[in-house]
Coordinates of C-alpha atoms in Angstrom, one line a residue:
M1 CA 0.0 0.0 0.0
A2 CA 1.2 3.5 -0.8
E3 CA 2.6 5.7 2.0
S4 CA 0.6 8.8 2.8
V5 CA 2.2 12.2 2.2
V6 CA 1.7 15.0 4.8
L7 CA -0.2 17.8 3.1
D8 CA -0.6 21.3 4.5
P9 CA -3.6 23.6 3.7
V10 CA -1.6 25.3 0.9
D11 CA -0.8 21.9 -0.7
L12 CA -4.5 20.9 -0.4
H13 CA -5.7 24.1 -2.0
L14 CA -3.2 23.7 -4.9
L15 CA -4.4 20.1 -5.5
R16 CA -8.1 21.1 -5.5
L17 CA -7.4 23.8 -8.0
L18 CA -5.2 21.6 -10.2
Q19 CA -7.8 18.8 -10.2
N20 CA -10.4 21.2 -11.6
D21 CA -8.1 22.6 -14.2
A22 CA -4.6 21.1 -14.6
R23 CA -3.8 23.8 -17.2
T24 CA -3.9 26.6 -14.7
T25 CA -0.7 28.6 -14.8
Y26 CA 1.6 28.8 -11.8
R27 CA 1.0 32.5 -11.7
D28 CA -2.7 32.0 -11.5
L29 CA -2.4 29.2 -8.9
A30 CA -0.1 31.3 -6.8
A31 CA -2.5 34.2 -6.8
Q32 CA -5.5 32.0 -5.8
V33 CA -3.5 30.3 -3.0
G34 CA -1.8 33.4 -1.8
V35 CA 1.9 32.4 -2.3
A36 CA 4.7 33.6 -4.6
P37 CA 4.8 31.9 -8.1
S38 CA 8.2 30.4 -7.3
T39 CA 6.8 28.9 -4.0
C40 CA 3.9 27.5 -6.0
L41 CA 6.2 25.9 -8.6
D42 CA 8.4 24.4 -5.7
R43 CA 5.3 22.9 -4.0
V44 CA 3.8 21.4 -7.2
T45 CA 7.2 20.0 -8.1
R46 CA 7.5 18.4 -4.6
L47 CA 4.0 17.0 -5.0
R48 CA 5.0 15.4 -8.3
R49 CA 8.2 13.9 -6.9
A50 CA 6.3 12.5 -3.9
G51 CA 3.9 10.8 -6.3
V52 CA 0.8 12.8 -5.1
I53 CA 0.4 14.3 -8.6
L54 CA 0.6 11.4 -11.1
G55 CA 0.5 13.4 -14.3
H56 CA -1.8 15.1 -16.8
Q57 CA -4.0 13.2 -19.2
L58 CA -5.9 14.1 -22.3
R59 CA -9.2 12.3 -22.3
L60 CA -10.7 11.2 -25.6
D61 CA -14.2 10.2 -26.5
P62 CA -14.1 6.6 -27.7
G63 CA -17.3 7.0 -29.6
K64 CA -15.9 9.8 -31.7
L65 CA -13.0 7.6 -32.5
G66 CA -15.1 4.8 -33.9
R67 CA -15.3 2.8 -30.6
G68 CA -18.9 3.5 -29.5
L69 CA -19.5 0.2 -27.7
Q70 CA -17.9 -0.2 -24.2
A71 CA -18.0 -3.2 -22.0
L72 CA -16.6 -4.6 -18.8
L73 CA -15.0 -8.0 -19.1
S74 CA -14.8 -10.1 -15.9
V75 CA -11.9 -12.5 -16.4
Q76 CA -11.0 -15.5 -14.3
V77 CA -7.4 -16.8 -14.8
R78 CA -6.4 -20.3 -13.8
P79 CA -4.0 -21.1 -12.3
H80 CA -3.7 -17.7 -10.7
R81 CA 0.0 -17.7 -10.3
R82 CA 2.5 -14.8 -10.6
E83 CA 4.3 -16.2 -13.6
L84 CA 1.0 -16.1 -15.6
V85 CA -0.4 -13.0 -14.1
G86 CA 2.4 -10.6 -15.2
P87 CA 2.4 -11.6 -18.9
F88 CA -1.4 -11.7 -19.0
V89 CA -1.7 -8.2 -17.6
E90 CA 0.9 -6.8 -20.0
R91 CA -0.8 -8.5 -23.0
I92 CA -4.2 -7.0 -22.0
R93 CA -2.7 -3.6 -21.3
A94 CA -1.1 -3.6 -24.8
L95 CA -4.5 -4.1 -26.5
S96 CA -5.7 -0.8 -28.1
E97 CA -9.2 -1.7 -27.0
S98 CA -8.3 -1.8 -23.3
L99 CA -9.0 1.3 -21.3
T100 CA -8.5 0.1 -17.7
V101 CA -7.5 -3.2 -16.1
F102 CA -8.3 -3.9 -12.4
H103 CA -6.9 -6.9 -10.4
L104 CA -9.6 -8.0 -8.1
T105 CA -10.4 -10.2 -5.1
G106 CA -13.4 -12.6 -5.3
P107 CA -14.4 -15.1 -8.0
D108 CA -13.1 -12.9 -10.9
D109 CA -9.4 -12.1 -11.0
Y110 CA -9.6 -9.1 -13.4
L111 CA -12.1 -6.5 -14.6
V112 CA -11.2 -5.0 -18.0
H113 CA -12.9 -1.9 -19.4
V114 CA -12.8 -2.0 -23.2
A115 CA -14.0 0.2 -26.0
V116 CA -14.7 -1.4 -29.4
A117 CA -16.4 -0.5 -32.7
D118 CA -19.4 -2.9 -32.5
M119 CA -20.7 -6.3 -31.3
A120 CA -18.7 -8.1 -33.9
D121 CA -15.5 -6.3 -32.7
L122 CA -16.3 -7.2 -29.1
Q123 CA -16.8 -10.9 -30.0
R124 CA -13.5 -10.9 -31.9
L125 CA -11.8 -9.3 -28.9
V126 CA -13.2 -11.8 -26.4
L127 CA -12.6 -14.9 -28.6
D128 CA -9.2 -13.9 -30.1
E129 CA -7.5 -12.0 -27.2
F130 CA -9.1 -13.5 -24.1
T131 CA -10.6 -16.9 -24.3
S132 CA -8.0 -18.1 -26.7
Q133 CA -5.4 -17.7 -23.9
R134 CA -4.6 -20.9 -22.1
E135 CA -4.7 -19.3 -18.7
V136 CA -8.1 -17.7 -19.1
A137 CA -10.7 -20.0 -17.5
R138 CA -13.8 -17.7 -18.0
V139 CA -14.8 -14.4 -19.4
E140 CA -18.1 -12.7 -18.6
T141 CA -19.1 -9.6 -20.6
R142 CA -21.3 -6.7 -19.5
L143 CA -22.2 -3.9 -21.9
I144 CA -22.0 -0.4 -20.7
F145 CA -25.2 1.6 -21.6
Q146 CA -24.1 4.9 -20.1
Q147 CA -21.2 6.2 -18.0
W148 CA -20.9 9.2 -15.7
D149 CA -17.7 10.7 -14.4
C150 CA -17.6 11.5 -10.7
G151 CA -16.1 14.5 -9.2
P152 CA -12.3 14.8 -8.7
L153 CA -10.8 12.9 -5.8
L154 CA -10.3 15.8 -3.4
P155 CA -7.7 15.3 -0.7
P156 CA -9.1 15.2 2.8
D157 CA -9.5 18.5 4.5
A158 CA -6.6 19.6 6.7
P159 CA -7.3 19.2 10.5
G160 CA -9.4 22.2 11.7
T161 CA -10.6 23.2 8.2
T162 CA -13.8 21.1 8.1
P163 CA -17.0 23.2 8.0
S164 CA -18.0 22.1 11.5
A165 CA -14.6 23.1 12.9
K166 CA -14.6 26.6 11.5
S167 CA -15.8 29.4 13.6
G168 CA -18.7 31.5 12.3

């Protein structure tokens, strides 16, 4: 499990602002947080080095790229041993259709979020890339009708900054 990083109120404020718009300039961030731009740059650099900020991503619409059908594939691997798991995960991650791969507990070992062109493409993917693999014991497919993004993962409030702790 990852180690926690101690964040002060300025760090938390910076993270909240960057989560909402990662393209905000250091000058604008500094003005909103109330620190010098150089201090802002130093803090963001420290947060990156500490692994709190993982990067910046450009999100694409799969439907506009000809991959309008999304599905979740529950995959059971047998035997579930390290020497099979690593190569299996790398093979699945390398597929252009794979969006996310989760390693799970419970009856299924993996949950793979995929985006494909249509049902025939999904069938090809399941048969050629999953069930054809010797270690794959079972694949269960669930189509995604609709997806909603949830709000950004905001860091916890600093001690003494929760609404109930503030004085009126």
